[in-house]
């Protein structure tokens, strides 16, 4: 095994192009598990931990860009205005994991259970990748093609993710059997856009990739009293929202949970998150 | 995981561990944990799960609390590493270490170095943590023996001592 | 490294003396078995069967021999002496020979210059398996057409207990229940590990994490074709055990490789291998029937108990007999029938885990008592008080309790512990709701529940086994005053034994400075196992006896020369069970009760345990901090079986052999535990003390599941109770009726009837095949 240690993005991209069999590693919280267990023996490691250009984020007008090298600990500390993202970051592993695991790792590994992924889907985010051939932007739903599969070419690196900041409340929740340190049995992210009057609901761990629930989104956009923030949504509408969300899930039975339970969790979390976001909106308005 | 390289090919790592400059020739797939234990003789960080689930390998890398088992050793090159062995001054225990003993928070002790490091990290950032804050900070450190009660007590004792 | 202490502590019996091994543990210098190394050492790695049942047609190790860095490769034929080992019966191959009986069974071992090279070489070993149909269900194993794990059939032991007339006509009310518990793992944080160093005399020096040095030696020596004195075992630091280290793990493998290569051999299992490399807690199925009068007096208990022992015997024969003797619970029941069976299957072997059969039956009998209380319309606590055992009670085996049995007091004090204050549903930090760090709640559908359980188990070994303990104490004069040292083969694996032994010496000999020397087989006779909640009593008794002899010596003059005395402590004799399961099989009993308060998110089925109130009958508290630590840790393990922990076995393969998917409780899962002790001194016991390690684990699972039933109204007849059970998405476990009672020659384990007791040939070859 060899290790390549680029100090700049330019160097990293050049090395990536020259070594298509190199496995990129930043925080190591996914890859090193496989290496420690003898399950992965990459011929070449491409260590991205020194590439400073990947470790920043910026906000320009309404557009946010978060570099692939941003850890969940830093996201939690620095991106406080993006509540669902911070809630997702807080739910990741432990302090030790959060100080290392990166959003770029979540994106590159593309596990259907990746904690940040429902948030990026709810934000309608665009994945930004780079290579010596230049930058490429692709909508999240085109980028993630299957469980742990993306359109990332062998000479490309994930540079980061960007989205248009939605003005409105949102939340993230994930269920695991234990009260800490769990891989999500199911995760749900809801984001309201008060300006555009749209609702975005994304589901994690219940399909081959993270998915949105368009029927529930359309339903909610229709029934939410956009002009009357103090008005509550009737219970039947909240329940219907939950039902439509669950119908969008395509879960499987596995070691962590059954398909039936996952669908049930989606229904419950979708309902709760709708009530919370509308409640938060009410609280802000009054 | 043994850091000694199998095929004779290795990387020379220069790192500072507990204030001392160190170097080692390691197999690139080795973790920082293997580096500490097998190359530098610092066996205080433990190997209970090697997948970042138990926290028994907790250490600091450039000031941040990490699971050493998940840090590729090559990333320690040029970095400053701090381990449980850095605590106390050789004659006296660190307040957290003494608090663990005073509170009865040690049984088999396998989780203890990692737990102590995580507790020190917490108190360096939050000198008077609530129970909830302690639980959240130590959520990544598993203990099978104590049921955690006395570990919580120990952190409170240490917080009082340090303030 | 010396230290100044910030708070000076008192140090004799009854005080919270600081741990004698505390400083190395907090500074990271304590040498665990996985930390050991030696000059010129090799690393070893094990090849394990991927099949639960298969014939081995051939093993080709040629590629492994040629692999870089390899020093030796061993298969069954290379084991120099006896090919099998085992705690009770030598039915387990050191390395599989012609068949494998469980997924994970060792087939070959490799020693190489580095762990990585050993792993690579291991993957180059080609084993030609012919997969066979495994039997992986404990009831299927009882069927006559079931595949046979061993040639004599799948029943390892059946215990029959009959006392009185179980179809008692005066019983006015009957309840029937069916209960299951899953396969729990000890999940000690320290992995199986050790270092084997070949001696210049052809012997071996082994440094290993284990629970009983001498029983290891007894099994290792014949396999290496060495006399026992040439197998020299020194205890290495143990990172927890809870039963997983009672059986031999890497000892014979590393020793055989060391003897073959002439070099020290290190072995340390990774977590996945650790799950596959040690025994687990027996999963159980219990059919239980209680008959009572209308005013709540128990008249009859009829229990059918079935345990899955997996592929090899380990300590299963003792587990089934223990569990069977406790099956009706800590109650006076004049008419009892218990039929308890442990079967072989092709699942991974089960053996000792904290509680040793008692937690499984406690879950069944306490669940059934709650059902009975409801049916009778009697308060569940009152029902238990009415039937509680006491000194003088007759047990289902006919044994009369001659020691203390303050069951009523344990129950009453437990329920008297103040309940936790109510918490508002809304407005908490997200992390304080069930579901914790997942942010799943703002207080929706929370239900509080309260549950209670009382239980018991025996202390020390049973059925006639004389598990004596030897200890040696030396008192030495020095210019600064006398100092003492204790030498014992007893294993300390975290529970605080060595601290208690030091406290005894301090109290008895009035000396502050007491050292506990490393435990070895070379300098000590057996102390017995650190298990069965026995060591404080047994090794404590031995140390006490040695101190008494030293005090007698001191009575005749001042201390001028060191005085050394060795004492072997025996508990009183016990008997085997006769053909009706009658006798006096146990030495003494410890009783415990717990009350659990839980909060359940009913919609999601997520749990937050709010408080456990624990009361335990311990005879005498030797070290208050150590004692509460045992209750707290034992409770946490019981909590694990209640809601989190189960090995996911499919066709005999463990699918969740990692801490990612075998979830042990984190600090966010274990609540405040309020502990009290009842100290009624046990007659004829050192300091009147009783054992402490297991009793909290015996009752915690039952108490917590009872609380979950109270919160959700669900049946919950299976532990662990998962979110799907709690949310009502999975129905209760069902059964078609009690498992059939096998036809057996008697109460003993079947291998014994076949002349295959300890020290015998391995099973297949002995039958002349």
GROMACS .gro file of C-alpha atoms in nm, chain C residues 105-513:
model
  409
  554UNK     CA    1  -1.499  -2.288   1.482
  555UNK     CA    2  -1.116  -2.274   1.459
  556UNK     CA    3  -0.974  -2.483   1.178
  557UNK     CA    4  -0.612  -2.370   1.154
  558UNK     CA    5  -0.375  -2.120   1.311
  559UNK     CA    6  -0.089  -1.925   1.156
  560UNK     CA    7   0.208  -1.749   1.317
  561UNK     CA    8   0.392  -1.479   1.123
  562UNK     CA    9   0.618  -1.180   1.174
  563UNK     CA   10   0.328  -0.936   1.174
  564UNK     CA   11  -0.047  -0.959   1.225
  565UNK     CA   12  -0.103  -0.842   0.870
  566UNK     CA   13   0.118  -1.118   0.733
  567UNK     CA   14  -0.053  -1.377   0.952
  568UNK     CA   15  -0.390  -1.258   0.820
  569UNK     CA   16  -0.274  -1.271   0.460
  570UNK     CA   17  -0.135  -1.619   0.507
  571UNK     CA   18  -0.455  -1.733   0.676
  572UNK     CA   19  -0.657  -1.621   0.376
  573UNK     CA   20  -0.431  -1.836   0.157
  574UNK     CA   21  -0.529  -2.152   0.342
  575UNK     CA   22  -0.775  -2.350   0.133
  576UNK     CA   23  -1.025  -2.560   0.324
  577UNK     CA   24  -1.239  -2.797   0.122
  578UNK     CA   25  -1.573  -2.795   0.304
  579UNK     CA   26  -1.870  -3.010   0.224
  580UNK     CA   27  -2.154  -2.812   0.382
  581UNK     CA   28  -2.405  -3.016   0.581
  582UNK     CA   29  -2.749  -2.922   0.697
  583UNK     CA   30  -2.716  -2.751   1.033
  584UNK     CA   31  -2.965  -2.767   1.317
  585UNK     CA   32  -3.006  -2.415   1.450
  586UNK     CA   33  -3.333  -2.422   1.641
  587UNK     CA   34  -3.337  -2.561   1.995
  588UNK     CA   35  -3.676  -2.728   1.955
  589UNK     CA   36  -3.584  -2.872   1.616
  590UNK     CA   37  -3.278  -3.023   1.785
  591UNK     CA   38  -3.508  -3.237   2.001
  592UNK     CA   39  -3.678  -3.396   1.704
  593UNK     CA   40  -3.568  -3.750   1.620
  594UNK     CA   41  -3.504  -3.657   1.258
  595UNK     CA   42  -3.280  -3.362   1.345
  596UNK     CA   43  -2.922  -3.353   1.222
  597UNK     CA   44  -2.697  -3.468   1.504
  598UNK     CA   45  -2.431  -3.229   1.623
  599UNK     CA   46  -2.251  -3.508   1.806
  600UNK     CA   47  -2.304  -3.872   1.730
  601UNK     CA   48  -2.494  -3.955   2.047
  602UNK     CA   49  -2.773  -3.709   1.982
  603UNK     CA   50  -2.853  -3.351   2.064
  604UNK     CA   51  -2.954  -3.372   2.428
  605UNK     CA   52  -2.659  -3.263   2.639
  606UNK     CA   53  -2.837  -3.276   2.973
  607UNK     CA   54  -3.188  -3.304   3.105
  608UNK     CA   55  -3.268  -3.217   3.466
  609UNK     CA   56  -3.589  -3.340   3.624
  610UNK     CA   57  -3.707  -3.191   3.953
  611UNK     CA   58  -4.020  -3.322   4.121
  612UNK     CA   59  -4.134  -3.213   4.464
  613UNK     CA   60  -4.484  -3.279   4.589
  614UNK     CA   61  -4.782  -3.315   4.356
  615UNK     CA   62  -4.773  -3.058   4.084
  616UNK     CA   63  -5.130  -3.114   3.970
  617UNK     CA   64  -5.233  -2.993   4.314
  618UNK     CA   65  -5.614  -2.993   4.329
  619UNK     CA   66  -5.636  -2.715   4.589
  620UNK     CA   67  -5.501  -2.456   4.348
  621UNK     CA   68  -5.794  -2.236   4.254
  622UNK     CA   69  -5.629  -2.014   3.997
  623UNK     CA   70  -5.378  -2.109   3.730
  624UNK     CA   71  -5.173  -1.897   3.494
  625UNK     CA   72  -4.975  -2.017   3.196
  626UNK     CA   73  -4.703  -1.831   3.023
  627UNK     CA   74  -4.445  -1.868   2.751
  628UNK     CA   75  -4.127  -1.659   2.760
  629UNK     CA   76  -3.818  -1.629   2.547
  630UNK     CA   77  -3.479  -1.465   2.590
  631UNK     CA   78  -3.230  -1.406   2.311
  632UNK     CA   79  -2.860  -1.484   2.289
  633UNK     CA   80  -2.669  -1.221   2.482
  634UNK     CA   81  -2.297  -1.163   2.458
  635UNK     CA   82  -2.069  -1.069   2.744
  636UNK     CA   83  -1.901  -0.807   2.520
  637UNK     CA   84  -1.617  -0.741   2.760
  638UNK     CA   85  -1.416  -0.449   2.623
  639UNK     CA   86  -1.084  -0.623   2.654
  640UNK     CA   87  -1.045  -0.877   2.374
  641UNK     CA   88  -0.931  -1.237   2.411
  642UNK     CA   89  -0.553  -1.209   2.417
  643UNK     CA   90  -0.232  -1.352   2.550
  644UNK     CA   91   0.134  -1.419   2.500
  645UNK     CA   92   0.287  -1.768   2.492
  646UNK     CA   93   0.662  -1.796   2.547
  647UNK     CA   94   0.838  -2.129   2.494
  648UNK     CA   95   1.049  -2.235   2.791
  649UNK     CA   96   1.401  -2.374   2.770
  650UNK     CA   97   1.272  -2.688   2.943
  651UNK     CA   98   1.028  -2.766   2.665
  652UNK     CA   99   0.748  -2.613   2.868
  653UNK     CA  100   0.547  -2.301   2.805
  654UNK     CA  101   0.502  -1.971   2.988
  655UNK     CA  102   0.162  -1.834   2.914
  656UNK     CA  103   0.039  -1.484   3.002
  657UNK     CA  104  -0.332  -1.470   2.943
  658UNK     CA  105  -0.661  -1.304   3.032
  659UNK     CA  106  -0.874  -1.578   3.184
  660UNK     CA  107  -1.104  -1.651   3.478
  661UNK     CA  108  -0.947  -1.964   3.628
  662UNK     CA  109  -0.577  -2.032   3.579
  663UNK     CA  110  -0.577  -2.390   3.702
  664UNK     CA  111  -0.866  -2.517   3.496
  665UNK     CA  112  -0.696  -2.365   3.191
  666UNK     CA  113  -0.378  -2.551   3.277
  667UNK     CA  114  -0.572  -2.873   3.324
  668UNK     CA  115  -0.704  -2.844   2.969
  669UNK     CA  116  -0.396  -2.702   2.799
  670UNK     CA  117  -0.132  -2.948   2.927
  671UNK     CA  118  -0.275  -3.268   2.775
  672UNK     CA  119  -0.322  -3.097   2.440
  673UNK     CA  120   0.042  -2.992   2.434
  674UNK     CA  121   0.146  -3.336   2.563
  675UNK     CA  122   0.310  -3.169   2.861
  676UNK     CA  123   0.283  -3.240   3.232
  677UNK     CA  124   0.087  -2.970   3.411
  678UNK     CA  125   0.396  -2.829   3.587
  679UNK     CA  126   0.542  -2.739   3.250
  680UNK     CA  127   0.245  -2.523   3.163
  681UNK     CA  128   0.316  -2.211   3.364
  682UNK     CA  129   0.035  -1.960   3.357
  683UNK     CA  130   0.057  -1.601   3.478
  684UNK     CA  131  -0.253  -1.388   3.479
  685UNK     CA  132  -0.230  -1.089   3.245
  686UNK     CA  133  -0.453  -0.788   3.293
  687UNK     CA  134  -0.812  -0.877   3.211
  688UNK     CA  135  -1.042  -0.626   3.046
  689UNK     CA  136  -1.364  -0.768   3.184
  690UNK     CA  137  -1.496  -1.122   3.149
  691UNK     CA  138  -1.851  -1.183   3.276
  692UNK     CA  139  -1.817  -1.550   3.185
  693UNK     CA  140  -1.659  -1.517   2.842
  694UNK     CA  141  -1.317  -1.615   2.969
  695UNK     CA  142  -1.415  -1.929   3.158
  696UNK     CA  143  -1.353  -2.136   2.847
  697UNK     CA  144  -1.016  -2.170   2.681
  698UNK     CA  145  -0.988  -1.931   2.385
  699UNK     CA  146  -0.642  -1.867   2.237
  700UNK     CA  147  -0.434  -2.043   2.502
  701UNK     CA  148  -0.371  -2.375   2.329
  702UNK     CA  149  -0.337  -2.217   1.986
  703UNK     CA  150  -0.071  -1.967   2.091
  704UNK     CA  151   0.112  -2.222   2.306
  705UNK     CA  152   0.124  -2.483   2.031
  706UNK     CA  153   0.259  -2.223   1.787
  707UNK     CA  154   0.517  -2.106   2.040
  708UNK     CA  155   0.639  -2.461   2.097
  709UNK     CA  156   0.651  -2.527   1.724
  710UNK     CA  157   0.843  -2.210   1.633
  711UNK     CA  158   1.054  -2.175   1.944
  712UNK     CA  159   0.951  -1.809   1.960
  713UNK     CA  160   0.704  -1.608   2.170
  714UNK     CA  161   0.361  -1.585   2.010
  715UNK     CA  162   0.113  -1.302   2.064
  716UNK     CA  163  -0.253  -1.339   1.996
  717UNK     CA  164  -0.524  -1.077   2.033
  718UNK     CA  165  -0.868  -1.106   1.882
  719UNK     CA  166  -1.032  -0.817   1.703
  720UNK     CA  167  -1.386  -0.738   1.802
  721UNK     CA  168  -1.553  -0.945   1.530
  722UNK     CA  169  -1.335  -1.241   1.610
  723UNK     CA  170  -1.401  -1.191   1.978
  724UNK     CA  171  -1.776  -1.227   1.920
  725UNK     CA  172  -1.706  -1.550   1.734
  726UNK     CA  173  -1.431  -1.663   1.967
  727UNK     CA  174  -1.605  -1.695   2.304
  728UNK     CA  175  -1.917  -1.852   2.446
  729UNK     CA  176  -2.246  -1.660   2.480
  730UNK     CA  177  -2.544  -1.656   2.715
  731UNK     CA  178  -2.786  -1.941   2.646
  732UNK     CA  179  -3.103  -1.825   2.469
  733UNK     CA  180  -3.404  -1.974   2.643
  734UNK     CA  181  -3.763  -2.084   2.600
  735UNK     CA  182  -3.968  -2.130   2.914
  736UNK     CA  183  -4.319  -2.266   2.955
  737UNK     CA  184  -4.430  -2.184   3.307
  738UNK     CA  185  -4.744  -2.256   3.499
  739UNK     CA  186  -4.829  -2.125   3.845
  740UNK     CA  187  -5.120  -2.250   4.056
  741UNK     CA  188  -5.235  -2.051   4.359
  742UNK     CA  189  -5.514  -2.012   4.609
  743UNK     CA  190  -5.750  -1.725   4.561
  744UNK     CA  191  -5.581  -1.535   4.841
  745UNK     CA  192  -5.249  -1.555   4.662
  746UNK     CA  193  -5.062  -1.849   4.811
  747UNK     CA  194  -4.855  -2.032   4.553
  748UNK     CA  195  -4.932  -2.401   4.559
  749UNK     CA  196  -4.777  -2.531   4.240
  750UNK     CA  197  -4.518  -2.446   3.979
  751UNK     CA  198  -4.471  -2.647   3.662
  752UNK     CA  199  -4.186  -2.531   3.443
  753UNK     CA  200  -4.050  -2.661   3.116
  754UNK     CA  201  -3.720  -2.491   3.034
  755UNK     CA  202  -3.514  -2.528   2.719
  756UNK     CA  203  -3.169  -2.380   2.658
  757UNK     CA  204  -2.966  -2.382   2.337
  758UNK     CA  205  -2.610  -2.481   2.427
  759UNK     CA  206  -2.467  -2.454   2.078
  760UNK     CA  207  -2.208  -2.687   1.934
  761UNK     CA  208  -1.998  -2.779   2.239
  762UNK     CA  209  -2.072  -2.847   2.603
  763UNK     CA  210  -1.873  -2.570   2.774
  764UNK     CA  211  -2.046  -2.525   3.111
  765UNK     CA  212  -2.397  -2.590   2.979
  766UNK     CA  213  -2.461  -2.888   3.208
  767UNK     CA  214  -2.411  -2.663   3.510
  768UNK     CA  215  -2.616  -2.381   3.359
  769UNK     CA  216  -2.923  -2.597   3.300
  770UNK     CA  217  -2.913  -2.741   3.646
  771UNK     CA  218  -2.872  -2.399   3.806
  772UNK     CA  219  -3.153  -2.251   3.603
  773UNK     CA  220  -3.380  -2.548   3.675
  774UNK     CA  221  -3.332  -2.525   4.049
  775UNK     CA  222  -3.437  -2.157   4.046
  776UNK     CA  223  -3.716  -2.193   3.792
  777UNK     CA  224  -4.015  -2.120   4.023
  778UNK     CA  225  -3.848  -1.812   4.171
  779UNK     CA  226  -3.767  -1.704   4.527
  780UNK     CA  227  -4.101  -1.832   4.655
  781UNK     CA  228  -4.226  -2.107   4.880
  782UNK     CA  229  -4.403  -2.346   4.646
  783UNK     CA  230  -4.487  -2.684   4.797
  784UNK     CA  231  -4.546  -2.862   4.466
  785UNK     CA  232  -4.294  -2.818   4.189
  786UNK     CA  233  -4.201  -2.990   3.867
  787UNK     CA  234  -3.919  -2.861   3.653
  788UNK     CA  235  -3.807  -3.024   3.331
  789UNK     CA  236  -3.495  -2.847   3.211
  790UNK     CA  237  -3.307  -2.942   2.897
  791UNK     CA  238  -2.998  -2.805   2.731
  792UNK     CA  239  -2.944  -2.919   2.373
  793UNK     CA  240  -2.659  -2.916   2.127
  794UNK     CA  241  -2.718  -2.724   1.805
  795UNK     CA  242  -2.491  -2.592   1.533
  796UNK     CA  243  -2.518  -2.245   1.679
  797UNK     CA  244  -2.205  -2.096   1.838
  798UNK     CA  245  -2.139  -2.251   2.179
  799UNK     CA  246  -2.305  -2.101   2.486
  800UNK     CA  247  -2.160  -2.108   2.834
  801UNK     CA  248  -2.116  -1.889   3.135
  802UNK     CA  249  -2.248  -1.537   3.144
  803UNK     CA  250  -2.321  -1.336   3.455
  804UNK     CA  251  -2.623  -1.502   3.612
  805UNK     CA  252  -2.561  -1.846   3.465
  806UNK     CA  253  -2.920  -1.939   3.376
  807UNK     CA  254  -3.083  -1.744   3.657
  808UNK     CA  255  -3.167  -1.431   3.449
  809UNK     CA  256  -3.352  -1.639   3.193
  810UNK     CA  257  -3.578  -1.810   3.446
  811UNK     CA  258  -3.623  -1.487   3.644
  812UNK     CA  259  -3.768  -1.324   3.335
  813UNK     CA  260  -4.014  -1.612   3.308
  814UNK     CA  261  -4.120  -1.645   3.671
  815UNK     CA  262  -4.145  -1.271   3.743
  816UNK     CA  263  -4.345  -1.214   3.425
  817UNK     CA  264  -4.576  -1.500   3.527
  818UNK     CA  265  -4.611  -1.362   3.881
  819UNK     CA  266  -4.732  -1.031   3.740
  820UNK     CA  267  -4.989  -1.217   3.529
  821UNK     CA  268  -5.098  -1.408   3.839
  822UNK     CA  269  -5.127  -1.090   4.042
  823UNK     CA  270  -5.355  -0.938   3.779
  824UNK     CA  271  -5.566  -1.250   3.761
  825UNK     CA  272  -5.603  -1.265   4.139
  826UNK     CA  273  -5.659  -0.893   4.174
  827UNK     CA  274  -5.375  -0.876   4.427
  828UNK     CA  275  -5.104  -0.608   4.428
  829UNK     CA  276  -4.796  -0.761   4.261
  830UNK     CA  277  -4.567  -0.664   4.549
  831UNK     CA  278  -4.807  -0.805   4.806
  832UNK     CA  279  -4.826  -1.132   4.610
  833UNK     CA  280  -4.449  -1.162   4.625
  834UNK     CA  281  -4.433  -1.079   4.994
  835UNK     CA  282  -4.690  -1.346   5.069
  836UNK     CA  283  -4.484  -1.616   4.908
  837UNK     CA  284  -4.128  -1.499   4.970
  838UNK     CA  285  -3.865  -1.750   5.074
  839UNK     CA  286  -3.703  -1.715   5.415
  840UNK     CA  287  -3.455  -1.902   5.629
  841UNK     CA  288  -3.596  -2.249   5.685
  842UNK     CA  289  -3.790  -2.255   5.359
  843UNK     CA  290  -3.784  -2.573   5.155
  844UNK     CA  291  -3.670  -2.528   4.796
  845UNK     CA  292  -3.794  -2.728   4.495
  846UNK     CA  293  -3.495  -2.958   4.537
  847UNK     CA  294  -3.590  -3.029   4.894
  848UNK     CA  295  -3.292  -2.826   5.011
  849UNK     CA  296  -3.369  -2.627   5.323
  850UNK     CA  297  -3.234  -2.274   5.334
  851UNK     CA  298  -3.006  -2.275   5.636
  852UNK     CA  299  -2.838  -1.945   5.561
  853UNK     CA  300  -2.995  -1.601   5.551
  854UNK     CA  301  -3.279  -1.526   5.312
  855UNK     CA  302  -3.413  -1.177   5.385
  856UNK     CA  303  -3.634  -1.175   5.076
  857UNK     CA  304  -3.919  -0.980   5.237
  858UNK     CA  305  -3.684  -0.710   5.354
  859UNK     CA  306  -3.520  -0.689   5.012
  860UNK     CA  307  -3.860  -0.644   4.848
  861UNK     CA  308  -3.988  -0.393   5.102
  862UNK     CA  309  -3.678  -0.178   5.095
  863UNK     CA  310  -3.674  -0.176   4.718
  864UNK     CA  311  -4.025  -0.045   4.683
  865UNK     CA  312  -3.961   0.208   4.958
  866UNK     CA  313  -3.689   0.382   4.758
  867UNK     CA  314  -3.829   0.718   4.644
  868UNK     CA  315  -3.956   0.729   4.289
  869UNK     CA  316  -3.795   0.974   4.050
  870UNK     CA  317  -3.972   1.308   4.024
  871UNK     CA  318  -4.212   1.345   3.733
  872UNK     CA  319  -4.062   1.525   3.436
  873UNK     CA  320  -4.253   1.756   3.205
  874UNK     CA  321  -4.313   1.605   2.863
  875UNK     CA  322  -4.241   1.925   2.674
  876UNK     CA  323  -3.944   2.159   2.678
  877UNK     CA  324  -3.657   1.926   2.745
  878UNK     CA  325  -3.328   1.913   2.560
  879UNK     CA  326  -3.387   1.682   2.266
  880UNK     CA  327  -3.128   1.441   2.398
  881UNK     CA  328  -3.334   1.375   2.711
  882UNK     CA  329  -3.619   1.205   2.528
  883UNK     CA  330  -3.628   0.838   2.432
  884UNK     CA  331  -3.427   0.824   2.113
  885UNK     CA  332  -3.168   1.056   2.257
  886UNK     CA  333  -2.925   1.200   2.006
  887UNK     CA  334  -3.159   1.128   1.715
  888UNK     CA  335  -3.376   1.430   1.788
  889UNK     CA  336  -3.696   1.231   1.738
  890UNK     CA  337  -3.917   1.382   2.002
  891UNK     CA  338  -4.048   1.695   2.164
  892UNK     CA  339  -4.244   1.493   2.416
  893UNK     CA  340  -4.495   1.311   2.197
  894UNK     CA  341  -4.668   0.991   2.310
  895UNK     CA  342  -4.458   0.946   2.622
  896UNK     CA  343  -4.578   0.688   2.870
  897UNK     CA  344  -4.420   0.615   3.204
  898UNK     CA  345  -4.415   0.264   3.341
  899UNK     CA  346  -4.301   0.098   3.660
  900UNK     CA  347  -4.193  -0.266   3.690
  901UNK     CA  348  -4.058  -0.485   3.965
  902UNK     CA  349  -3.868  -0.810   3.991
  903UNK     CA  350  -3.717  -1.014   4.269
  904UNK     CA  351  -3.485  -1.306   4.208
  905UNK     CA  352  -3.199  -1.510   4.334
  906UNK     CA  353  -2.913  -1.735   4.255
  907UNK     CA  354  -2.656  -1.948   4.425
  908UNK     CA  355  -2.308  -1.853   4.532
  909UNK     CA  356  -2.011  -2.075   4.444
  910UNK     CA  357  -2.024  -2.407   4.262
  911UNK     CA  358  -2.291  -2.669   4.313
  912UNK     CA  359  -2.386  -3.033   4.294
  913UNK     CA  360  -2.100  -3.165   4.500
  914UNK     CA  361  -1.821  -2.965   4.336
  915UNK     CA  362  -1.550  -2.870   4.586
  916UNK     CA  363  -1.429  -2.541   4.437
  917UNK     CA  364  -1.184  -2.468   4.714
  918UNK     CA  365  -0.963  -2.159   4.709
  919UNK     CA  366  -0.606  -2.132   4.826
  920UNK     CA  367  -0.430  -1.811   4.928
  921UNK     CA  368  -0.098  -1.727   5.086
  922UNK     CA  369  -0.035  -1.428   5.310
  923UNK     CA  370   0.307  -1.307   5.415
  924UNK     CA  371   0.374  -1.057   5.692
  925UNK     CA  372   0.718  -0.900   5.677
  926UNK     CA  373   0.893  -0.667   5.922
  927UNK     CA  374   1.053  -0.355   5.777
  928UNK     CA  375   1.220  -0.052   5.936
  929UNK     CA  376   0.900   0.146   5.866
  930UNK     CA  377   0.671  -0.117   6.016
  931UNK     CA  378   0.528  -0.442   5.897
  932UNK     CA  379   0.410  -0.489   5.540
  933UNK     CA  380   0.200  -0.770   5.403
  934UNK     CA  381   0.149  -0.940   5.072
  935UNK     CA  382  -0.114  -1.171   4.934
  936UNK     CA  383  -0.043  -1.438   4.681
  937UNK     CA  384  -0.336  -1.601   4.507
  938UNK     CA  385  -0.425  -1.754   4.174
  939UNK     CA  386  -0.762  -1.583   4.193
  940UNK     CA  387  -0.841  -1.368   3.895
  941UNK     CA  388  -0.922  -1.000   3.933
  942UNK     CA  389  -1.103  -0.880   3.625
  943UNK     CA  390  -1.233  -0.551   3.749
  944UNK     CA  391  -1.483  -0.634   4.018
  945UNK     CA  392  -1.240  -0.526   4.292
  946UNK     CA  393  -1.142  -0.865   4.438
  947UNK     CA  394  -0.779  -0.777   4.502
  948UNK     CA  395  -0.883  -0.460   4.683
  949UNK     CA  396  -1.118  -0.662   4.906
  950UNK     CA  397  -0.841  -0.913   4.981
  951UNK     CA  398  -0.607  -0.629   5.074
  952UNK     CA  399  -0.877  -0.482   5.296
  953UNK     CA  400  -0.914  -0.813   5.477
  954UNK     CA  401  -0.541  -0.827   5.547
  955UNK     CA  402  -0.541  -0.468   5.668
  956UNK     CA  403  -0.822  -0.538   5.910
  957UNK     CA  404  -0.696  -0.873   6.032
  958UNK     CA  405  -0.326  -0.795   6.065
  959UNK     CA  406  -0.361  -0.421   6.132
  960UNK     CA  407  -0.114  -0.335   5.857
  961UNK     CA  408  -0.172  -0.065   5.597
  962UNK     CA  409   0.074  -0.164   5.329
   0.00000   0.00000   0.00000
